[in-house]
Amino acid sequence: MTEEQEVFLKHIQKQGLKRTAQRDLILDVFLRTEGHVSGEDLYRLVREQDPTVGQTTVYRTLRLLTEAGLAREVRFGDGRAHYEHNYKHDHHDHMICKECGKIIEFYSRELEAIQDAMAAKHKFELTSHLLRMIGVCADCRRAGREKKSDDANQPKVRAAARHTHS
């Protein structure tokens, strides 16, 4: 049994729940995914291996994984919750491209220090934080410049206003 499986088993037992093959499968599939996975994505991946697993079971298990500290819920402004590995993973923040949806993970010691200083200044006990920066990635900006450049080379054609005489 892996360390993550032990953490999960202890958590569900503390909740008065039993270990099931479906929960084990959901945990296994989640741990094998890289990056950020939505509940819908995880449900699809689990169903590929066991079509009998219900959507509610996947969502409830994701909640248990989050409570156990194995998963972390993140939101990227697309109206859906996404989940990423949390257990023994270094803290990081996210930059999200509003054009293509690309997610760039980063860590900044300076930003962390500023956040800690702001919390201390306001006598606020910081237990966790999520930082997401939304903008346009370099690839999309480059593609936008290329499109504007192509548009600049196109002849400017305007329709003349139509005058009707009554």
Coordinates of N, CA and C in Angstrom, one line a residue:
M1 N 0.9 -1.2 0.0 CA 0.0 0.0 0.0 C 0.9 1.2 0.0
T2 N 0.6 2.2 -0.9 CA 1.4 3.4 -1.0 C 1.0 4.3 0.2
E3 N 1.9 5.3 0.4 CA 1.7 6.3 1.5 C 0.3 7.0 1.3
E4 N 0.1 7.4 0.0 CA -1.2 8.1 -0.3 C -2.4 7.2 0.0
Q5 N -2.3 5.9 -0.3 CA -3.4 5.0 0.0 C -3.6 4.9 1.5
E6 N -2.5 4.9 2.2 CA -2.7 4.8 3.7 C -3.3 6.1 4.3
V7 N -2.9 7.2 3.7 CA -3.5 8.5 4.2 C -5.0 8.5 3.9
F8 N -5.4 8.0 2.7 CA -6.8 8.0 2.3 C -7.6 7.0 3.2
L9 N -7.0 5.8 3.4 CA -7.7 4.8 4.2 C -7.9 5.3 5.6
K10 N -6.9 5.9 6.2 CA -7.1 6.5 7.5 C -8.2 7.5 7.6
H11 N -8.2 8.4 6.5 CA -9.2 9.5 6.5 C -10.6 8.9 6.4
I12 N -10.9 8.0 5.5 CA -12.2 7.5 5.3 C -12.7 6.6 6.5
Q13 N -11.7 5.9 7.2 CA -12.1 5.2 8.4 C -12.5 6.2 9.5
K14 N -11.8 7.3 9.6 CA -12.1 8.3 10.6 C -13.5 8.9 10.3
Q15 N -13.9 8.9 9.0 CA -15.2 9.4 8.6 C -16.3 8.3 8.8
G16 N -15.9 7.1 9.2 CA -16.9 6.0 9.3 C -17.2 5.4 8.0
L17 N -16.4 5.5 7.0 CA -16.6 4.9 5.7 C -15.7 3.7 5.5
K18 N -16.1 2.9 4.5 CA -15.4 1.7 4.2 C -14.6 1.9 2.9
R19 N -13.5 1.1 2.9 CA -12.7 1.0 1.7 C -13.5 0.2 0.6
T20 N -13.6 0.8 -0.6 CA -14.3 0.0 -1.7 C -13.4 0.0 -2.9
A21 N -13.7 -0.9 -3.8 CA -12.9 -1.1 -5.0 C -13.1 0.2 -5.9
Q22 N -14.3 0.8 -5.8 CA -14.5 2.0 -6.6 C -13.7 3.2 -6.1
R23 N -13.6 3.4 -4.8 CA -12.8 4.4 -4.2 C -11.4 4.2 -4.5
D24 N -10.9 3.0 -4.4 CA -9.5 2.7 -4.7 C -9.2 3.0 -6.1
L25 N -10.1 2.7 -7.0 CA -9.9 3.0 -8.4 C -9.8 4.5 -8.7
I26 N -10.7 5.2 -8.1 CA -10.7 6.7 -8.3 C -9.4 7.3 -7.7
L27 N -9.0 6.9 -6.6 CA -7.7 7.3 -6.0 C -6.6 7.0 -6.9
D28 N -6.5 5.8 -7.4 CA -5.5 5.4 -8.3 C -5.4 6.2 -9.6
V29 N -6.6 6.4 -10.2 CA -6.7 7.2 -11.4 C -6.2 8.6 -11.2
F30 N -6.7 9.2 -10.0 CA -6.3 10.6 -9.7 C -4.8 10.7 -9.5
L31 N -4.2 9.7 -8.8 CA -2.8 9.8 -8.5 C -2.0 9.6 -9.8
R32 N -2.5 9.0 -10.8 CA -1.8 8.8 -12.1 C -2.0 10.0 -13.1
T33 N -2.9 10.9 -12.8 CA -3.1 12.0 -13.6 C -2.1 13.1 -13.3
E34 N -1.6 13.8 -14.3 CA -0.7 14.9 -14.1 C -1.5 16.2 -14.3
G35 N -1.0 17.3 -13.7 CA -1.6 18.6 -14.0 C -2.9 18.7 -13.2
H36 N -3.9 19.4 -13.9 CA -5.1 19.8 -13.3 C -6.2 19.0 -13.9
V37 N -7.1 18.3 -13.1 CA -8.1 17.5 -13.7 C -9.5 18.0 -13.1
S38 N -10.5 18.2 -13.9 CA -11.8 18.5 -13.4 C -12.5 17.3 -12.9
G39 N -13.6 17.4 -12.2 CA -14.4 16.3 -11.8 C -14.9 15.5 -13.0
E40 N -15.3 16.3 -14.1 CA -15.8 15.6 -15.3 C -14.7 14.8 -16.0
D41 N -13.5 15.4 -16.0 CA -12.3 14.7 -16.6 C -12.0 13.4 -15.8
L42 N -12.0 13.5 -14.5 CA -11.7 12.3 -13.7 C -12.8 11.2 -13.9
Y43 N -14.0 11.7 -13.9 CA -15.2 10.7 -14.1 C -15.0 10.0 -15.4
R44 N -14.6 10.7 -16.5 CA -14.4 10.1 -17.8 C -13.3 9.1 -17.7
L45 N -12.2 9.4 -17.1 CA -11.0 8.5 -17.0 C -11.3 7.3 -16.2
V46 N -12.1 7.5 -15.1 CA -12.5 6.3 -14.3 C -13.4 5.4 -15.0
R47 N -14.4 6.0 -15.7 CA -15.4 5.2 -16.5 C -14.7 4.4 -17.6
E48 N -13.6 4.8 -18.1 CA -12.8 4.0 -19.1 C -12.4 2.7 -18.5
Q49 N -12.1 2.7 -17.2 CA -11.6 1.5 -16.6 C -12.8 0.7 -15.9
D50 N -13.8 1.4 -15.5 CA -14.9 0.7 -14.9 C -16.2 1.5 -15.1
P51 N -17.0 1.1 -16.2 CA -18.2 1.8 -16.6 C -19.3 1.8 -15.5
T52 N -19.1 1.1 -14.4 CA -20.2 1.0 -13.4 C -20.0 2.1 -12.4
V53 N -18.9 2.8 -12.4 CA -18.7 3.9 -11.4 C -19.6 5.1 -11.7
G54 N -20.3 5.6 -10.7 CA -21.2 6.7 -11.0 C -20.5 8.0 -10.8
Q55 N -21.1 9.0 -11.4 CA -20.6 10.4 -11.3 C -20.6 10.9 -9.8
T56 N -21.6 10.6 -9.1 CA -21.7 11.0 -7.7 C -20.6 10.4 -6.9
T57 N -20.3 9.1 -7.1 CA -19.2 8.5 -6.4 C -17.8 9.2 -6.7
V58 N -17.6 9.6 -7.9 CA -16.4 10.3 -8.3 C -16.3 11.6 -7.5
Y59 N -17.4 12.4 -7.5 CA -17.4 13.7 -6.9 C -17.2 13.6 -5.4
R60 N -17.9 12.6 -4.8 CA -17.8 12.4 -3.3 C -16.4 11.9 -3.0
T61 N -15.8 11.1 -3.8 CA -14.4 10.7 -3.5 C -13.4 11.8 -3.7
L62 N -13.7 12.7 -4.7 CA -12.8 13.9 -4.8 C -12.9 14.7 -3.6
R63 N -14.1 14.9 -3.0 CA -14.2 15.7 -1.8 C -13.4 15.0 -0.7
L64 N -13.5 13.7 -0.6 CA -12.7 12.9 0.4 C -11.2 13.1 0.2
L65 N -10.8 13.0 -1.0 CA -9.4 13.2 -1.3 C -8.9 14.6 -0.9
T66 N -9.7 15.6 -1.1 CA -9.4 17.0 -0.7 C -9.3 17.1 0.8
E67 N -10.3 16.6 1.5 CA -10.4 16.6 2.9 C -9.1 15.9 3.5
A68 N -8.7 14.8 2.9 CA -7.6 14.0 3.4 C -6.2 14.7 3.1
G69 N -6.3 15.8 2.3 CA -5.0 16.5 2.0 C -4.3 15.9 0.8
L70 N -4.9 15.0 0.0 CA -4.3 14.4 -1.1 C -4.5 15.2 -2.4
A71 N -5.6 16.0 -2.4 CA -6.0 16.8 -3.6 C -6.2 18.2 -3.1
R72 N -6.0 19.1 -4.0 CA -6.3 20.6 -3.8 C -7.2 21.1 -4.9
E73 N -8.3 21.7 -4.5 CA -9.2 22.3 -5.4 C -8.7 23.6 -5.9
V74 N -8.7 23.9 -7.2 CA -8.3 25.2 -7.7 C -9.3 25.6 -8.8
R75 N -9.5 26.9 -8.9 CA -10.5 27.4 -9.9 C -9.7 28.3 -10.8
F76 N -10.0 28.2 -12.1 CA -9.3 29.0 -13.1 C -10.2 30.0 -13.8
G77 N -11.4 30.2 -13.3 CA -12.3 31.2 -13.9 C -13.1 30.6 -15.0
D78 N -13.1 29.3 -15.2 CA -13.9 28.7 -16.3 C -15.2 28.1 -15.8
G79 N -15.5 28.4 -14.5 CA -16.7 27.9 -13.9 C -16.7 26.5 -13.4
R80 N -15.5 25.9 -13.5 CA -15.4 24.5 -13.1 C -14.3 24.4 -12.0
A81 N -14.4 23.5 -11.1 CA -13.4 23.2 -10.1 C -12.4 22.2 -10.7
H82 N -11.1 22.4 -10.5 CA -10.1 21.5 -11.0 C -9.3 21.0 -9.8
Y83 N -8.7 19.9 -9.9 CA -8.0 19.3 -8.8 C -6.6 19.0 -9.2
E84 N -5.7 19.2 -8.2 CA -4.3 18.8 -8.5 C -3.8 18.1 -7.3
H85 N -2.7 17.4 -7.4 CA -2.0 16.7 -6.3 C -1.6 17.7 -5.3
N86 N -1.8 17.3 -4.0 CA -1.5 18.2 -2.9 C -0.5 17.6 -1.9
Y87 N -0.6 16.3 -1.8 CA 0.2 15.6 -0.8 C 1.7 15.6 -1.1
K88 N 2.5 16.2 -0.3 CA 3.9 16.2 -0.5 C 4.3 16.9 -1.8
H89 N 3.5 17.8 -2.2 CA 3.8 18.6 -3.4 C 4.1 20.1 -3.0
D90 N 5.1 20.7 -3.5 CA 5.4 22.0 -3.2 C 4.3 23.0 -3.5
H91 N 4.1 24.0 -2.7 CA 3.1 25.1 -3.0 C 3.5 25.8 -4.3
H92 N 2.5 26.2 -5.0 CA 2.8 27.0 -6.2 C 1.5 27.8 -6.5
D93 N 1.6 28.8 -7.4 CA 0.5 29.6 -7.8 C 0.3 29.4 -9.3
H94 N -0.7 30.1 -9.9 CA -1.0 29.8 -11.3 C -1.2 31.1 -12.1
M95 N -0.8 31.1 -13.3 CA -1.1 32.1 -14.3 C -2.0 31.4 -15.4
I96 N -3.1 32.0 -15.7 CA -4.0 31.4 -16.6 C -4.2 32.3 -17.8
C97 N -4.0 31.7 -19.0 CA -4.3 32.5 -20.2 C -5.7 32.5 -20.6
K98 N -6.3 33.7 -20.7 CA -7.8 33.8 -20.9 C -8.1 33.5 -22.4
E99 N -7.1 33.4 -23.2 CA -7.3 33.1 -24.7 C -7.3 31.6 -24.9
C100 N -6.3 30.9 -24.5 CA -6.2 29.5 -24.8 C -6.4 28.6 -23.6
G101 N -6.4 29.1 -22.4 CA -6.6 28.3 -21.2 C -5.4 27.7 -20.7
K102 N -4.2 28.0 -21.2 CA -3.0 27.4 -20.8 C -2.8 27.8 -19.3
I103 N -2.2 26.9 -18.5 CA -2.0 27.2 -17.1 C -0.5 27.1 -16.8
I104 N 0.1 28.1 -16.3 CA 1.5 28.2 -16.0 C 1.6 28.2 -14.5
E105 N 2.3 27.1 -13.9 CA 2.5 27.1 -12.5 C 3.8 27.8 -12.2
F106 N 3.9 28.5 -11.1 CA 5.1 29.2 -10.7 C 5.2 29.3 -9.2
Y107 N 6.3 29.6 -8.7 CA 6.6 29.8 -7.3 C 7.4 31.1 -7.1
S108 N 7.1 32.0 -6.3 CA 7.8 33.2 -6.0 C 8.0 33.4 -4.5
R109 N 9.3 33.3 -4.1 CA 9.6 33.5 -2.7 C 9.2 35.0 -2.3
E110 N 9.4 35.9 -3.2 CA 9.1 37.3 -3.0 C 7.6 37.5 -2.7
L111 N 6.7 36.9 -3.6 CA 5.3 37.0 -3.4 C 4.8 36.3 -2.1
E112 N 5.4 35.2 -1.7 CA 5.1 34.5 -0.5 C 5.5 35.5 0.7
A113 N 6.6 36.1 0.6 CA 7.0 37.0 1.7 C 6.0 38.2 1.8
I114 N 5.6 38.7 0.7 CA 4.6 39.9 0.7 C 3.3 39.4 1.4
Q115 N 2.8 38.2 1.0 CA 1.6 37.7 1.5 C 1.7 37.5 3.0
D116 N 2.8 37.0 3.5 CA 3.1 36.8 4.9 C 3.1 38.1 5.7
A117 N 3.8 39.1 5.0 CA 3.9 40.4 5.6 C 2.5 41.1 5.7
M118 N 1.7 41.0 4.7 CA 0.3 41.5 4.7 C -0.5 40.9 5.8
A119 N -0.4 39.6 5.9 CA -1.2 38.9 6.9 C -0.8 39.3 8.3
A120 N 0.6 39.4 8.5 CA 1.1 39.9 9.8 C 0.6 41.3 10.1
K121 N 0.7 42.2 9.1 CA 0.3 43.6 9.3 C -1.2 43.7 9.8
H122 N -2.0 42.8 9.3 CA -3.4 42.9 9.6 C -3.8 41.9 10.7
K123 N -2.8 41.3 11.4 CA -3.0 40.4 12.4 C -3.9 39.2 12.0
F124 N -3.6 38.7 10.8 CA -4.4 37.7 10.1 C -3.6 36.4 10.2
E125 N -4.3 35.4 10.7 CA -3.6 34.1 10.7 C -3.8 33.4 9.4
L126 N -2.8 33.3 8.5 CA -2.9 32.8 7.2 C -2.8 31.2 7.3
T127 N -3.8 30.5 6.9 CA -3.7 29.0 6.9 C -3.4 28.5 5.5
S128 N -3.8 29.2 4.5 CA -3.5 28.8 3.1 C -3.9 29.9 2.2
H129 N -3.5 29.8 1.0 CA -3.9 30.8 0.0 C -3.8 30.3 -1.4
L130 N -4.6 30.9 -2.3 CA -4.6 30.6 -3.7 C -4.4 31.9 -4.5
L131 N -3.4 31.9 -5.3 CA -3.2 33.1 -6.2 C -3.3 32.6 -7.6
R132 N -4.2 33.3 -8.3 CA -4.3 33.0 -9.8 C -4.2 34.4 -10.5
M133 N -3.4 34.4 -11.5 CA -3.2 35.6 -12.3 C -3.7 35.3 -13.7
I134 N -4.6 36.1 -14.2 CA -5.2 35.9 -15.5 C -4.8 36.9 -16.5
G135 N -4.4 36.5 -17.6 CA -3.9 37.4 -18.7 C -3.8 36.6 -20.0
V136 N -2.8 37.0 -20.8 CA -2.6 36.4 -22.1 C -1.2 35.9 -22.2
C137 N -1.0 34.7 -22.5 CA 0.3 34.1 -22.6 C 1.1 34.6 -23.8
A138 N 2.4 34.3 -23.8 CA 3.2 34.8 -24.9 C 2.8 34.2 -26.3
D139 N 2.4 33.0 -26.3 CA 2.0 32.4 -27.6 C 0.8 33.1 -28.2
C140 N -0.2 33.3 -27.3 CA -1.4 34.0 -27.8 C -1.1 35.5 -28.2
R141 N -0.3 36.2 -27.4 CA 0.1 37.5 -27.8 C 0.8 37.5 -29.1
R142 N 1.7 36.6 -29.3 CA 2.5 36.5 -30.6 C 1.5 36.2 -31.7
A143 N 0.6 35.3 -31.5 CA -0.5 34.9 -32.5 C -1.3 36.2 -32.8
G144 N -1.6 36.9 -31.8 CA -2.4 38.1 -32.0 C -1.7 39.2 -32.8
R145 N -0.4 39.3 -32.6 CA 0.4 40.3 -33.3 C 0.5 39.9 -34.8
E146 N 0.7 38.5 -35.0 CA 0.7 38.0 -36.4 C -0.6 38.3 -37.1
K147 N -1.7 38.1 -36.4 CA -3.0 38.3 -37.0 C -3.2 39.8 -37.4
K148 N -2.8 40.7 -36.4 CA -2.9 42.1 -36.7 C -2.0 42.5 -37.8
S149 N -0.8 41.9 -37.9 CA 0.1 42.2 -39.0 C -0.5 41.8 -40.4
D150 N -1.2 40.6 -40.4 CA -1.8 40.1 -41.6 C -3.0 41.0 -42.0
D151 N -3.7 41.5 -40.9 CA -4.8 42.4 -41.2 C -4.3 43.7 -41.7
A152 N -3.2 44.2 -41.3 CA -2.6 45.5 -41.8 C -2.3 45.4 -43.2
N153 N -1.9 44.2 -43.7 CA -1.6 44.1 -45.1 C -2.8 43.9 -46.1
Q154 N -4.0 43.8 -45.5 CA -5.2 43.6 -46.3 C -5.6 45.0 -46.7
P155 N -6.1 45.1 -47.9 CA -6.6 46.4 -48.4 C -7.8 46.8 -47.5
K156 N -7.9 48.1 -47.2 CA -9.0 48.6 -46.4 C -10.2 48.9 -47.4
V157 N -11.2 48.2 -47.2 CA -12.4 48.4 -48.0 C -13.6 48.8 -47.1
R158 N -14.2 49.9 -47.4 CA -15.3 50.3 -46.7 C -16.5 50.5 -47.6
A159 N -17.6 50.1 -47.1 CA -18.9 50.3 -47.9 C -19.3 51.7 -47.7
A160 N -19.7 52.3 -48.8 CA -20.2 53.7 -48.8 C -21.6 53.7 -48.2
A161 N -21.9 54.7 -47.5 CA -23.2 54.8 -46.9 C -24.2 55.0 -48.1
R162 N -25.3 54.4 -48.0 CA -26.4 54.4 -49.0 C -27.3 55.6 -48.7
H163 N -27.5 56.4 -49.7 CA -28.5 57.5 -49.5 C -29.7 57.1 -50.3
T164 N -30.8 57.2 -49.6 CA -32.1 57.0 -50.4 C -32.8 58.3 -50.4
H165 N -33.4 58.6 -51.5 CA -34.1 59.9 -51.7 C -35.6 59.5 -51.7
S166 N -36.3 60.1 -50.9 CA -37.8 59.8 -50.9 C -38.5 61.0 -51.5

